Coordinates of C-alpha atoms in Angstrom, one line a residue:
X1 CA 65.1 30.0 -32.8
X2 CA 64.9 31.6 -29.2
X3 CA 68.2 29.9 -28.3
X4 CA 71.7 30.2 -30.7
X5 CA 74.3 29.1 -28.1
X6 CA 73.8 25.8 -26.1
X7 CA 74.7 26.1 -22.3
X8 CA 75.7 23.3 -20.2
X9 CA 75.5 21.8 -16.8
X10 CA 79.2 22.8 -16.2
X11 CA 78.5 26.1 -18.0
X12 CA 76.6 27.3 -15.6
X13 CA 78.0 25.7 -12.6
X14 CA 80.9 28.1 -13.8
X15 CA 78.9 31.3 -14.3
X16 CA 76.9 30.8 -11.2
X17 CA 80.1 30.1 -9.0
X18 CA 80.5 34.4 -9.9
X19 CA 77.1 34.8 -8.1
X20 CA 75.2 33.9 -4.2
X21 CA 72.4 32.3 -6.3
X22 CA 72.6 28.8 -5.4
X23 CA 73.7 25.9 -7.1
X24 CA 72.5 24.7 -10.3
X25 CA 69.2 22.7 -10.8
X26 CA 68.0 23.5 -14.3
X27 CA 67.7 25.8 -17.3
X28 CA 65.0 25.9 -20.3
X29 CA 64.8 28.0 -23.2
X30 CA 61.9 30.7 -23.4
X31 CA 59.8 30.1 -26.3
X32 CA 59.7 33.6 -27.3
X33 CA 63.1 35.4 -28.4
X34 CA 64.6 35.7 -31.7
X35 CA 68.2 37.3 -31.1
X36 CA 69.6 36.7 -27.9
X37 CA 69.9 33.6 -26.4
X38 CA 67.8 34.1 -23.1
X39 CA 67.0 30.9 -20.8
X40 CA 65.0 30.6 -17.1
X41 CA 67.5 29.5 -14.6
X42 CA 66.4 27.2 -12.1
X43 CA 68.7 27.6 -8.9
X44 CA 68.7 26.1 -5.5
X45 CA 67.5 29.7 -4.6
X46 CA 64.8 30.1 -7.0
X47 CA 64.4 31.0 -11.0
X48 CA 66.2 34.1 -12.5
X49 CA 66.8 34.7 -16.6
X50 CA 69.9 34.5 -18.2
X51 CA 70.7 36.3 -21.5
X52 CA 73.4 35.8 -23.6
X53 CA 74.4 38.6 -26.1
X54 CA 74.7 37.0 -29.3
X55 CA 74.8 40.0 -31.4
X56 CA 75.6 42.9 -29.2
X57 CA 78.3 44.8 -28.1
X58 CA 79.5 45.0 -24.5
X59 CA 78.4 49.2 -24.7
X60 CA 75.2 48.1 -25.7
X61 CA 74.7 46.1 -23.1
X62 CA 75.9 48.3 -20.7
X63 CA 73.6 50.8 -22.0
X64 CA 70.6 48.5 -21.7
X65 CA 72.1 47.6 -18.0
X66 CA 71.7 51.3 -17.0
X67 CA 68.4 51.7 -18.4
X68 CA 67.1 49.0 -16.7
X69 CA 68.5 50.2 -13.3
X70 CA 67.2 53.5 -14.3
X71 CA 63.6 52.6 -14.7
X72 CA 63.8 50.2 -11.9
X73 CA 64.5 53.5 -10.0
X74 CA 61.5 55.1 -11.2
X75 CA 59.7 52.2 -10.3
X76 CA 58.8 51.1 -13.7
X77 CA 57.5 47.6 -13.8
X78 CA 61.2 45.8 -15.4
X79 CA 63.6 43.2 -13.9
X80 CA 66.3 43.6 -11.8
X81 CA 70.1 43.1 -12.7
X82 CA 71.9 41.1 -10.9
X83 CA 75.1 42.0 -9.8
X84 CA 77.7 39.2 -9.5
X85 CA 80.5 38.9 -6.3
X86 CA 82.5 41.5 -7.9
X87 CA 79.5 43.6 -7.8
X88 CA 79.3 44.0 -11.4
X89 CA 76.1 43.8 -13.7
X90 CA 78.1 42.3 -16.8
X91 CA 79.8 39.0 -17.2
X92 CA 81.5 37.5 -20.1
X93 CA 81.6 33.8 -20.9
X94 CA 82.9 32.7 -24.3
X95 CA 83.8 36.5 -25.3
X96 CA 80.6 37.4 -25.5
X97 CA 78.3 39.7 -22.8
X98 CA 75.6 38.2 -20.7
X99 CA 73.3 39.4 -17.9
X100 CA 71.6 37.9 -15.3
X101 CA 68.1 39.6 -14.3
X102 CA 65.0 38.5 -11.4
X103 CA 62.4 36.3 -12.9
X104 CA 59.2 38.1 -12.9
X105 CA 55.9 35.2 -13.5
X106 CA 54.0 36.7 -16.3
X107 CA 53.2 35.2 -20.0
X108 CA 53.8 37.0 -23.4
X109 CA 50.8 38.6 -25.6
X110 CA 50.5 36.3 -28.4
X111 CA 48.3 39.6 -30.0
X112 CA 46.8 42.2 -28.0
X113 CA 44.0 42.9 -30.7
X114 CA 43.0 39.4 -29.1
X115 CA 42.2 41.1 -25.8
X116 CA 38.3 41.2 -24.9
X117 CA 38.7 43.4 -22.2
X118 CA 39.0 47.3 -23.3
X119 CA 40.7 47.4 -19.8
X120 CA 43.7 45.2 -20.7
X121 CA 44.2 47.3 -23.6
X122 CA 44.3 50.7 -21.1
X123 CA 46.4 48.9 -19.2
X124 CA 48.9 48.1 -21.8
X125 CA 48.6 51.7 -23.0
X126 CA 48.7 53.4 -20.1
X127 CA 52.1 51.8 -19.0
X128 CA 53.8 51.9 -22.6
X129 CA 53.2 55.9 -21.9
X130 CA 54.6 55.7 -18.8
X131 CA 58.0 54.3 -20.4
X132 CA 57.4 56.9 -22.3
X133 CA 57.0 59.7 -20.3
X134 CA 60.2 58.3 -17.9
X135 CA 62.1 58.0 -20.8
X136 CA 61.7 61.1 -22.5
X137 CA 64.6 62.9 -21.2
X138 CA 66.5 60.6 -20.3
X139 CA 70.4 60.6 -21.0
X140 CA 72.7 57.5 -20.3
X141 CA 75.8 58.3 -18.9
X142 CA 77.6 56.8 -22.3
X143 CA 75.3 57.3 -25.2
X144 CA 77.6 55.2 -27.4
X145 CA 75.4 51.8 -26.4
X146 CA 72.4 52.8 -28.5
X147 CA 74.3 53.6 -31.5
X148 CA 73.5 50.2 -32.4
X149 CA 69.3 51.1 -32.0
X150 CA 70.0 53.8 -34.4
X151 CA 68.8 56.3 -31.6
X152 CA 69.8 60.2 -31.8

């Protein structure tokens, strides 16, 4: 069940009129996704993902928010938030938080024991230890947000 919440045409005509990304065209559920309701945006300016917090709080997304920008600052391969015209990351529609990041082109691993290549797995490796590495010290500025993660 990748989707919980069912968006509209005028939904998004709404949440959009909050950003400079074009007018509505389209939006489609990703097939992968059990939580969070997280569709592909199809815009007059191009294709960006929308997520929808069904279950999280508005600290945890704004921890998640701030990791994101962090590793995008490091250069770690992750989307980019979108800020809206306010200049803010987070919206709220129907009391609950959403973001909306850059589309990056890519597909999900179904199973990566189903890779042939023993490069594709180094790969894979190597940049899970990257996120590692980048992440082992760091501190978000309000740890409250991964309460939720169970993270000390």
């Amino acid at each position: 069940m990748p989707s919980k919440t069912t968006f509209t045409k005028e939904d998004f005509s709404t949440i959009l009129s909050e950003y400079d990304l074009g007018e509505y065209v389209s939006h489609q559920t990703f097939s992968n996704g059990w939580v969070q309701t997280t569709l592909l945006l199809n815009t007059t300016a191009g294709k960006s993902v929308f997520r929808y917090y069904e279950t999280r709080t508005k600290e945890y997304v704004l921890f998640e928010i701030e990791l994101l920008n962090y590793l995008k600052s490091k250069r770690y391969p992750c989307p980019v938030v979108i800020k809206n015209n306010q200049k803010k990351f987070l919206g709220k529609f129907i009391d609950k938080p959403y973001i909306i990041t850059e589309f990056i082109s890519g597909e999900h691993c179904k199973n990566p024991n189903d890779f042939d290549q023993p490069k594709e797995l180094s790969e894979i490796a190597r940049i899970i230890a990257e996120l590692h590495l980048l992440t082992e010290n760091y501190h978000p500025l309000d740890p409250t947000g991964h309460n939720e993660l169970n993270i000390k």
